[in-house]
PDB file of C-alpha atoms in Angstrom:
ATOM      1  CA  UNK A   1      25.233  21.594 -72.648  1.00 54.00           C
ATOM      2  CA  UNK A   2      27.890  19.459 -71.284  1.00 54.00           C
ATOM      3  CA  UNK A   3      28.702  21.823 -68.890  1.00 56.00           C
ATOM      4  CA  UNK A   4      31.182  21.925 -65.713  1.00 52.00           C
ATOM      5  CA  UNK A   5      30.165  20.918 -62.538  1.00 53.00           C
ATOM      6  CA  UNK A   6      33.098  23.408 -60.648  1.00 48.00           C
ATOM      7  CA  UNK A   7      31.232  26.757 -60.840  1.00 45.00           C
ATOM      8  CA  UNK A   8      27.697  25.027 -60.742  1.00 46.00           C
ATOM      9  CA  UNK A   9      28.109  24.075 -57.141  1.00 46.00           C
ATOM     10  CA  UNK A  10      28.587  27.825 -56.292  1.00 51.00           C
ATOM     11  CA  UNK A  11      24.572  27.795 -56.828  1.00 55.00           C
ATOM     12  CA  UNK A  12      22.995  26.751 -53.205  1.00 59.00           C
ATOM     13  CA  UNK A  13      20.629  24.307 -54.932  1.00 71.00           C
ATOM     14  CA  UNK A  14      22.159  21.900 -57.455  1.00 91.00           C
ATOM     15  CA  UNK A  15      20.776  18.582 -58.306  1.00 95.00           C
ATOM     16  CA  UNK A  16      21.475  15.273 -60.378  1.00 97.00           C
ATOM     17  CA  UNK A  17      19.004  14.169 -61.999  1.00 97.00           C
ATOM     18  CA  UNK A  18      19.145  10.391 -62.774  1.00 96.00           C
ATOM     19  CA  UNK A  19      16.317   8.393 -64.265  1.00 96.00           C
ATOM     20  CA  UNK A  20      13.531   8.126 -67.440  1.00 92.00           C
ATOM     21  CA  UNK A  21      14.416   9.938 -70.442  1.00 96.00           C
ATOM     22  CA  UNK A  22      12.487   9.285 -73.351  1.00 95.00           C
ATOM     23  CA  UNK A  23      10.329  11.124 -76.146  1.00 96.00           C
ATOM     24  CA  UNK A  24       6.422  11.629 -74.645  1.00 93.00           C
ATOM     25  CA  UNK A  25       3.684  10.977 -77.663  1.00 95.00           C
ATOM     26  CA  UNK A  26       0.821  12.197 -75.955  1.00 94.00           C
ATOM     27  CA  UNK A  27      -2.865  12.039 -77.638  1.00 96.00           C
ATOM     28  CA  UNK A  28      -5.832  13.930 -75.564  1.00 96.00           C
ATOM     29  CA  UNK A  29      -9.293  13.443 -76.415  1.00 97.00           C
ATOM     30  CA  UNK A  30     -12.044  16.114 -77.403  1.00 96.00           C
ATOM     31  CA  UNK A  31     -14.879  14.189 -75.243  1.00 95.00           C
ATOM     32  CA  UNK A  32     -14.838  11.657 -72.723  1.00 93.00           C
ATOM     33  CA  UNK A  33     -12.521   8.640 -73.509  1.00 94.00           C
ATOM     34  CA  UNK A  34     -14.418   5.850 -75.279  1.00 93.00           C
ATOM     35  CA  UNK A  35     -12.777   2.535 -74.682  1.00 92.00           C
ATOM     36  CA  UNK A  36     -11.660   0.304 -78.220  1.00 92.00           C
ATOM     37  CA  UNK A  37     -13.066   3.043 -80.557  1.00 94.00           C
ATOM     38  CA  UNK A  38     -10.894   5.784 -82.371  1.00 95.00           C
ATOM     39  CA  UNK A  39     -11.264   8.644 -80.389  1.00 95.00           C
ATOM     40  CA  UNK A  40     -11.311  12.302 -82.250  1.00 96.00           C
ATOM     41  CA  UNK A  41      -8.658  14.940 -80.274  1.00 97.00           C
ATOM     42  CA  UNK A  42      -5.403  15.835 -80.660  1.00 96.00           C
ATOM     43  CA  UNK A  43      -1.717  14.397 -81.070  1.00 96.00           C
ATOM     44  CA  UNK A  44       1.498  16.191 -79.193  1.00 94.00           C
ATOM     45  CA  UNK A  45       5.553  14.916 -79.256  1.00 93.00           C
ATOM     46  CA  UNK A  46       7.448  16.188 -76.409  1.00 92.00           C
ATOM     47  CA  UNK A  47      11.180  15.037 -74.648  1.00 95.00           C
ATOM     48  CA  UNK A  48      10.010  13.759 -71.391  1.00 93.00           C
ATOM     49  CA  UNK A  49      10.463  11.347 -68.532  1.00 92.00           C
ATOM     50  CA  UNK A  50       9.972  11.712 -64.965  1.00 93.00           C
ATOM     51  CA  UNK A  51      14.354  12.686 -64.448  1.00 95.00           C
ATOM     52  CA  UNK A  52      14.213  14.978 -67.795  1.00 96.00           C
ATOM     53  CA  UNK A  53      10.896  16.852 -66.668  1.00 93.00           C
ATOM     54  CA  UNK A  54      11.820  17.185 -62.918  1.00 94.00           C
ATOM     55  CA  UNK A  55      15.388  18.599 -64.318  1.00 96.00           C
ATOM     56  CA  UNK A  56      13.898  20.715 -66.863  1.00 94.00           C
ATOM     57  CA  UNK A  57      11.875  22.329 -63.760  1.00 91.00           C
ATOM     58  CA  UNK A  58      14.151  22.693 -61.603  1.00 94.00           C
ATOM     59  CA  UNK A  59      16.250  25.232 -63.927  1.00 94.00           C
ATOM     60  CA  UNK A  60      13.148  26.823 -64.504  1.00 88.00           C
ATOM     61  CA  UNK A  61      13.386  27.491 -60.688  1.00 87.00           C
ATOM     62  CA  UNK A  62      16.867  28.717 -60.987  1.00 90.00           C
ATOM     63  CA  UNK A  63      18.443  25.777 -59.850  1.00 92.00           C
ATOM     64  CA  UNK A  64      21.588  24.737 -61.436  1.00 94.00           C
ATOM     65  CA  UNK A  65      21.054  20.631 -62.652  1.00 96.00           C
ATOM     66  CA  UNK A  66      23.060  17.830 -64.379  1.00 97.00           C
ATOM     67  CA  UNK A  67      20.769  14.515 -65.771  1.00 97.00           C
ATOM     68  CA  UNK A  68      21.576  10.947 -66.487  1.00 97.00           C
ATOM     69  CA  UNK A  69      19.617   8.926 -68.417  1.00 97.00           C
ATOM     70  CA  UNK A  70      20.267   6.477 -71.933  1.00 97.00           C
ATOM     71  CA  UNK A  71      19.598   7.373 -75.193  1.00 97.00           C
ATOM     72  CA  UNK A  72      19.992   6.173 -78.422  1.00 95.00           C
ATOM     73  CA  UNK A  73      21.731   7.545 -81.604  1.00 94.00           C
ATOM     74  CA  UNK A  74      18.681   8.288 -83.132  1.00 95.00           C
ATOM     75  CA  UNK A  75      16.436  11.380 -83.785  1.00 95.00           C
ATOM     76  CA  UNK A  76      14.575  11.080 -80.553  1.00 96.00           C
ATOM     77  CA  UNK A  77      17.829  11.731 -78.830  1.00 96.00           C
ATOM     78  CA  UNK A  78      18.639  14.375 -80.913  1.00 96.00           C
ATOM     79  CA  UNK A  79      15.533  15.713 -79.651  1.00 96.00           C
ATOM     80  CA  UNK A  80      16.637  14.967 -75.987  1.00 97.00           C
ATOM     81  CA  UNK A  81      20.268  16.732 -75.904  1.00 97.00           C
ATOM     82  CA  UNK A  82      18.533  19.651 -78.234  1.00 97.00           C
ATOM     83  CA  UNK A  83      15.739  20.227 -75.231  1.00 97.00           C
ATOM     84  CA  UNK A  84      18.485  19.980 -72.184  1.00 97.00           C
ATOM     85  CA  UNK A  85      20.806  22.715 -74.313  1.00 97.00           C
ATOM     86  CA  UNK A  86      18.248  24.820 -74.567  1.00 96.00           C
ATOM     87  CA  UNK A  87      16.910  24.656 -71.134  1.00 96.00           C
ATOM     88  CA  UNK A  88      20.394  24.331 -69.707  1.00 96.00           C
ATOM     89  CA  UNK A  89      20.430  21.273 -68.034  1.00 97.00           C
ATOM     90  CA  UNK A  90      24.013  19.617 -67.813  1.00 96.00           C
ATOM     91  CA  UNK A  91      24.141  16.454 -70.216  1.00 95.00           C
ATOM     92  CA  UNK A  92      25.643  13.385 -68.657  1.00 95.00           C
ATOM     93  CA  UNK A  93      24.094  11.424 -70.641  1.00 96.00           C
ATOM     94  CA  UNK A  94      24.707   7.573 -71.032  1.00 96.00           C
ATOM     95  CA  UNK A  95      24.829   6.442 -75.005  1.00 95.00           C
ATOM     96  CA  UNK A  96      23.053   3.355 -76.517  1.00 93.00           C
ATOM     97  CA  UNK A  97      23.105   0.949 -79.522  1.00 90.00           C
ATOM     98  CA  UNK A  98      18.781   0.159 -78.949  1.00 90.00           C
ATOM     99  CA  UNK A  99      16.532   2.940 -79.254  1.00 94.00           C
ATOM    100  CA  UNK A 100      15.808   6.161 -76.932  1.00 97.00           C
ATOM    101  CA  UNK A 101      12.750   5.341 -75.083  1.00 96.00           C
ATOM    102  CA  UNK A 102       8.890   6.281 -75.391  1.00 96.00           C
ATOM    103  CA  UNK A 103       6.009   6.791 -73.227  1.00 92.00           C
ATOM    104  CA  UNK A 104       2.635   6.593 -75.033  1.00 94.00           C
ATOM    105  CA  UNK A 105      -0.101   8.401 -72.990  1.00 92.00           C
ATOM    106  CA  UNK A 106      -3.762   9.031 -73.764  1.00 95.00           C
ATOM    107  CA  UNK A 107      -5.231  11.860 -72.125  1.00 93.00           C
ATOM    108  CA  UNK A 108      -9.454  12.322 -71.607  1.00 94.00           C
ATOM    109  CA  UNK A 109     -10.573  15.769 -72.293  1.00 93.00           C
ATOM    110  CA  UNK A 110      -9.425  17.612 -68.864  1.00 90.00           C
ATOM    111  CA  UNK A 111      -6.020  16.249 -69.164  1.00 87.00           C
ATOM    112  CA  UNK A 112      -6.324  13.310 -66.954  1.00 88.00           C
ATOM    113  CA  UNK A 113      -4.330  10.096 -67.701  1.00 88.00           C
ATOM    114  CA  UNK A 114      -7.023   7.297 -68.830  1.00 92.00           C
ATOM    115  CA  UNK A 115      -3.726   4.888 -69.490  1.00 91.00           C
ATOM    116  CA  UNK A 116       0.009   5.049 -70.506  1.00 89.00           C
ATOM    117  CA  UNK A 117       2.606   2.840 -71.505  1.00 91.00           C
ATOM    118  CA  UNK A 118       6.323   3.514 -70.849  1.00 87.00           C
ATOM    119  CA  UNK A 119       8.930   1.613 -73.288  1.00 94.00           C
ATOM    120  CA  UNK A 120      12.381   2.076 -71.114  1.00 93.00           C
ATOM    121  CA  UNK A 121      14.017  -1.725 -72.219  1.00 94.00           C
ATOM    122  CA  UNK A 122      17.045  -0.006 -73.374  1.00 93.00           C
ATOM    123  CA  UNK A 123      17.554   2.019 -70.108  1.00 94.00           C
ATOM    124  CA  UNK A 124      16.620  -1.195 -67.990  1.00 94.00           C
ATOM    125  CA  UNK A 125      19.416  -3.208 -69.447  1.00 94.00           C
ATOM    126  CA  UNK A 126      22.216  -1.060 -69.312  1.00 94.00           C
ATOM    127  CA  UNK A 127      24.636  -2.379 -66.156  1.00 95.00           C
ATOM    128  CA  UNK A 128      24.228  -0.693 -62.844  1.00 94.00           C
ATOM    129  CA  UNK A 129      27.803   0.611 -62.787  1.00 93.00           C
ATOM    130  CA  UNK A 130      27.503   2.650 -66.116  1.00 94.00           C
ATOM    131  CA  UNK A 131      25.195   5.045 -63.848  1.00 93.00           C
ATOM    132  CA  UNK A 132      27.307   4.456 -60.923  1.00 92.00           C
ATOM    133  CA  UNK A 133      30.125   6.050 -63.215  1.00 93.00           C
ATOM    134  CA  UNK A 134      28.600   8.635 -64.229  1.00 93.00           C
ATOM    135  CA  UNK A 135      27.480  10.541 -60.819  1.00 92.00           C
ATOM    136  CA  UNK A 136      30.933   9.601 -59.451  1.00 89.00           C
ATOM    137  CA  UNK A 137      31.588  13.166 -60.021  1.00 87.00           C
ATOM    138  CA  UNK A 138      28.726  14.367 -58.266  1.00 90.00           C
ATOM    139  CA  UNK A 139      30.071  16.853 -55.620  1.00 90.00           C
ATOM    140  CA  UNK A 140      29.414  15.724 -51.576  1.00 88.00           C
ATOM    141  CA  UNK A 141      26.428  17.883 -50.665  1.00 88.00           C
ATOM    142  CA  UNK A 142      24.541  17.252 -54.188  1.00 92.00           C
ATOM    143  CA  UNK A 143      20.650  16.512 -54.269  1.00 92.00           C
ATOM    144  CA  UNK A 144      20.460  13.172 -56.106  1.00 94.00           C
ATOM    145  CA  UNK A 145      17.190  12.855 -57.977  1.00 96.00           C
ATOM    146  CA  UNK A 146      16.304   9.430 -58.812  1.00 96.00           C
ATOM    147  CA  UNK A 147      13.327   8.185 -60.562  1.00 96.00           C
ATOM    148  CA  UNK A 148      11.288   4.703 -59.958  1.00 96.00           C
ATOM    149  CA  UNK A 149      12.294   4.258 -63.658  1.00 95.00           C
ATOM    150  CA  UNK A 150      15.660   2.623 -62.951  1.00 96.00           C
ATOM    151  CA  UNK A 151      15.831  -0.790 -61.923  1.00 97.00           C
ATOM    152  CA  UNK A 152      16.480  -2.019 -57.890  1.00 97.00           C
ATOM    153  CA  UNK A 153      20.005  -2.745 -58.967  1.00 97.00           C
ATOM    154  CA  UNK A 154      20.708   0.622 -60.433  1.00 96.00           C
ATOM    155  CA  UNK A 155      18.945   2.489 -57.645  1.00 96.00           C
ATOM    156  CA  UNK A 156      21.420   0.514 -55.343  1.00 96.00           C
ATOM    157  CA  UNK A 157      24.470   1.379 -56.998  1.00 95.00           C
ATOM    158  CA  UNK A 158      23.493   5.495 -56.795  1.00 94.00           C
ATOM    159  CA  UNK A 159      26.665   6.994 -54.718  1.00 92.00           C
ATOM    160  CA  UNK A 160      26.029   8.200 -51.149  1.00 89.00           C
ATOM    161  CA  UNK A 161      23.960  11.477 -51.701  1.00 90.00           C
ATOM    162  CA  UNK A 162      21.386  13.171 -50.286  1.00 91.00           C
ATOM    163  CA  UNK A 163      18.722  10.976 -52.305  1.00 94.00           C
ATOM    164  CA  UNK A 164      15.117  12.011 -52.954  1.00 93.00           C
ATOM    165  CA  UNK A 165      13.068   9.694 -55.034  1.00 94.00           C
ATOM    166  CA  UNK A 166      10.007   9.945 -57.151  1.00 93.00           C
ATOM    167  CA  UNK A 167       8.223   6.443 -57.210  1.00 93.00           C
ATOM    168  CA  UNK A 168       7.206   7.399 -61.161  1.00 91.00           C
ATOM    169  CA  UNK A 169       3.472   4.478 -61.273  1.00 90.00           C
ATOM    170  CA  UNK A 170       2.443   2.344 -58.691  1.00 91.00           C
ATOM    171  CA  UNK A 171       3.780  -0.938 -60.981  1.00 92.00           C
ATOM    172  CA  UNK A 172       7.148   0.898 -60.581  1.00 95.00           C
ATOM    173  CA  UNK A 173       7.422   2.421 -56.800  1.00 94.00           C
ATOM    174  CA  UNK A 174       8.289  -1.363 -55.419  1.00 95.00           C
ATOM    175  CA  UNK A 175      11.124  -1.073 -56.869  1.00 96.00           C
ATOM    176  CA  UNK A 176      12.063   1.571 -53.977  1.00 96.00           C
ATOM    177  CA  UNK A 177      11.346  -0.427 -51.310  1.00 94.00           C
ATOM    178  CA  UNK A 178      14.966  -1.414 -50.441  1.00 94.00           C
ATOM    179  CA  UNK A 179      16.166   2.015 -50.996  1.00 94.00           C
ATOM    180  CA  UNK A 180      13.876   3.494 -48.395  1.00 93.00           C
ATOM    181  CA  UNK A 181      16.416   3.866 -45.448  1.00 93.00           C
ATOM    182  CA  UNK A 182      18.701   5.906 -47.853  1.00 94.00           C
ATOM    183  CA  UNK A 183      16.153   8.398 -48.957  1.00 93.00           C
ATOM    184  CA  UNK A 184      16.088  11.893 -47.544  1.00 89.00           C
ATOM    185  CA  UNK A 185      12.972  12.956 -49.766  1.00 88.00           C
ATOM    186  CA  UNK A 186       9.975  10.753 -51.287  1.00 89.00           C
ATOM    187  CA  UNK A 187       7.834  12.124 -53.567  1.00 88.00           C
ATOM    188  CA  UNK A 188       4.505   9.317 -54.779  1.00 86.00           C
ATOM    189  CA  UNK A 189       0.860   9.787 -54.982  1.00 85.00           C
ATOM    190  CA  UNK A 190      -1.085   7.999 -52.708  1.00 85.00           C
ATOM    191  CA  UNK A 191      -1.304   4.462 -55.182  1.00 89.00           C
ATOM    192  CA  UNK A 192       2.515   4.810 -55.006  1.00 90.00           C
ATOM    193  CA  UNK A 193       2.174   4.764 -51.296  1.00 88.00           C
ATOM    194  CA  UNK A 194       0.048   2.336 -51.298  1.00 88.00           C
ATOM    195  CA  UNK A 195       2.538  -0.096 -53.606  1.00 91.00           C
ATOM    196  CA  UNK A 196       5.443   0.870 -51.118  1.00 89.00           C
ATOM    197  CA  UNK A 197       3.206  -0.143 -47.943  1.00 83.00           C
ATOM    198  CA  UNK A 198       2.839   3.506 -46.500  1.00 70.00           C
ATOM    199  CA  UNK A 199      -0.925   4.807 -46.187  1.00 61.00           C
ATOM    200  CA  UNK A 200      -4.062   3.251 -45.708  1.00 45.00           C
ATOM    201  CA  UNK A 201      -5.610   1.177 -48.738  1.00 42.00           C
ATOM    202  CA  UNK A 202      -8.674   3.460 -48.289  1.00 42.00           C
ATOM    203  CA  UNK A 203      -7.272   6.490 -49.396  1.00 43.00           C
ATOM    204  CA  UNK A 204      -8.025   8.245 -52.418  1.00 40.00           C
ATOM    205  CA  UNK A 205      -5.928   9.122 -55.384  1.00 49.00           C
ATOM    206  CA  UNK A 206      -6.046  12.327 -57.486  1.00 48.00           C
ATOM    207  CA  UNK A 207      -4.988  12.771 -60.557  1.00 46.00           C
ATOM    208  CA  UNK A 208      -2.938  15.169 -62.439  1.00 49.00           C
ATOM    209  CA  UNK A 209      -1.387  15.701 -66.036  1.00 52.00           C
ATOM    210  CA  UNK A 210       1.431  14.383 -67.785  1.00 52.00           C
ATOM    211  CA  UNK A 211       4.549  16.174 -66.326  1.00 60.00           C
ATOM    212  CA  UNK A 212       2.380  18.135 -63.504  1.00 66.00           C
ATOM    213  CA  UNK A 213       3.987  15.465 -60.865  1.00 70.00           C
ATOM    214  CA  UNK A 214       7.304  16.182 -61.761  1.00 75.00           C
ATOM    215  CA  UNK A 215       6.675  19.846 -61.694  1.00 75.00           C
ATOM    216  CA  UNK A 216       5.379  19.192 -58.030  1.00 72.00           C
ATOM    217  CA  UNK A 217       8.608  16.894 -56.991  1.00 77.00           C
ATOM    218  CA  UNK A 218      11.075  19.778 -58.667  1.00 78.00           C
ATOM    219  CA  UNK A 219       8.979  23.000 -56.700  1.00 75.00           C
ATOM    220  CA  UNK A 220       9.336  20.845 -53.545  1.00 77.00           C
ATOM    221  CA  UNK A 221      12.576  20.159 -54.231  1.00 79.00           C
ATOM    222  CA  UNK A 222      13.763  23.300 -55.324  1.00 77.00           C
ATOM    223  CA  UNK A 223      12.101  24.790 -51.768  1.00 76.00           C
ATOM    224  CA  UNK A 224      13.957  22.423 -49.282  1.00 76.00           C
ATOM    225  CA  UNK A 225      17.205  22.596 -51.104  1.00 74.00           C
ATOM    226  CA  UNK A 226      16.867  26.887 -50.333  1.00 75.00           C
ATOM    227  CA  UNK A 227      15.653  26.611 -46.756  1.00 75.00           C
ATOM    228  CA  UNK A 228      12.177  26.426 -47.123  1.00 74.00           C
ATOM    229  CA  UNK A 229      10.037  24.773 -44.123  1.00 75.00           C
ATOM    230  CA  UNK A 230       8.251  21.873 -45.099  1.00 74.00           C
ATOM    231  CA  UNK A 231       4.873  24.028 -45.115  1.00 68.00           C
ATOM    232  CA  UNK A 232       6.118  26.652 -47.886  1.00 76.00           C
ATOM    233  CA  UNK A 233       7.477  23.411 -49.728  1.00 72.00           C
ATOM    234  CA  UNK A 234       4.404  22.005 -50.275  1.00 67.00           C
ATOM    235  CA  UNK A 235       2.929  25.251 -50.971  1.00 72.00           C
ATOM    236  CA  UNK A 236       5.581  25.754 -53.983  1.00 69.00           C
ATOM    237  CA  UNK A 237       5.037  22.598 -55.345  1.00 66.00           C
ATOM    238  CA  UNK A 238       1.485  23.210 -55.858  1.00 65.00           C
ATOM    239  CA  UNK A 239       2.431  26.419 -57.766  1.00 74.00           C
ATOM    240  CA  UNK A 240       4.945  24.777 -60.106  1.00 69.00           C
ATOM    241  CA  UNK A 241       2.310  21.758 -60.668  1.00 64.00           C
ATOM    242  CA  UNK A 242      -0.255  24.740 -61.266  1.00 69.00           C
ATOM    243  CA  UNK A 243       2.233  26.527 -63.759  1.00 68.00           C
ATOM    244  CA  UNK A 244       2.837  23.807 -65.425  1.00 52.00           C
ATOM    245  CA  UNK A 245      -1.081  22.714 -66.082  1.00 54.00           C
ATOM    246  CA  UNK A 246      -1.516  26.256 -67.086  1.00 57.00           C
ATOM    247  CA  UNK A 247       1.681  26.092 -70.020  1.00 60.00           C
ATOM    248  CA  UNK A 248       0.209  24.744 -73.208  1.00 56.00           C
TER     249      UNK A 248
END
């Protein structure tokens, strides 16, 4: 829906989402991933990106959300505005002559990501102040969600907002770093960290399924915005990302 922003604020948690929006083809194998060989499993198309999926959850928590993001005039985002309508996300979305982007995953037989490829070029070109535009009507106290997907010069033009951030792969989260003293919320795994220059290089990662992070950053999110201690926070977000590995 396009939607209008006056009544949404009424809701104590609204968000802008800004960030990936693209069309997920995800392929998960039936046995463990063999490397350079045609692996037997299965095939799924879904709208995703880390801003669409983090959106999509956070009305799913009853929060009232807007998203920014490119697409194309093609069928993948046809697909796009059809999934925000019906999950009743607010479409402020930013039109484009190149295509709506892709993310190509492959997925071993628990669900775990054995490598991915995100194609964003036509959402990495388009100028800084065509998003800048956009959230201008973002009210004052509005959650700004951005995603590592944007570029440093995009992420700098954002509008003063509470900002929280979600650092999207570790070849992506540098592009944070000079946004760090505006950010009231980070959300990375521990090789994002790592990238941004936050936690020890021993640490260990863990791994979760396409779209479980975002369903983490958006039950966090969702939690602070509503009053939630930082404990109960964390404890939500492991429930969303635990609702949304259960959802087939």
């Amino acid at each position: 829906r396009r939607g209008s922003l006056c009544a949404m604020t009424q809701n104590p948690a609204f968000f802008w989402c800004c960030g990936g929006v693209l069309v997920d083809h995800i392929g998960r194998t039936a046995a463990d991933v063999q490397p350079k060989q045609s692996n037997p499993g299965a095939v799924r198309l879904n709208v995703g990106g880390v801003a669409l999926n983090i959106a999509r959850a956070l009305r799913f928590h009853g929060a009232e959300v807007a998203l920014t993001g490119v697409v194309g005039r093609d069928l993948s985002g046809e697909l796009v505005r059809n999934a925000l309508r019906e999950a009743g996300v607010i479409e402020r979305l930013l039109e484009t002559e190149g295509t709506t982007g892709a993310y190509l995953a492959i997925e071993d037989a628990n669900g775990d990501m054995f490598a991915g490829v995100s194609d964003l070029s036509a959402s990495e070109i388009s100028p800084p102040d065509a998003f800048a535009n956009a959230l201008a009507e973002a009210p004052a106290d509005t959650w700004l969600v951005a995603d590592a997907n944007l570029t440093p010069d995009q992420l700098a033009a954002l509008p003063p907002r509470r900002i929280a951030a979600e650092a999207v792969s570790a070849p992506k989260a540098s592009r944070l770093i000079g946004q760090l003293p505006r950010l009231a919320a980070l959300f990375c795994n521990l090789s994002e960290a790592q990238a941004l220059g936050v936690v020890a290089a021993s640490a260990k990662d863990a791994a979760l399924g396409t779209g479980a992070g975002d369903a983490f950053t958006a039950g966090a999110l969702y939690a602070l915005a509503t009053g939630a201690a930082p404990h109960e926070a964390l404890t939500a977000a492991i429930t969303s990302a635990a609702s949304h590995l259960e959802t087939p």
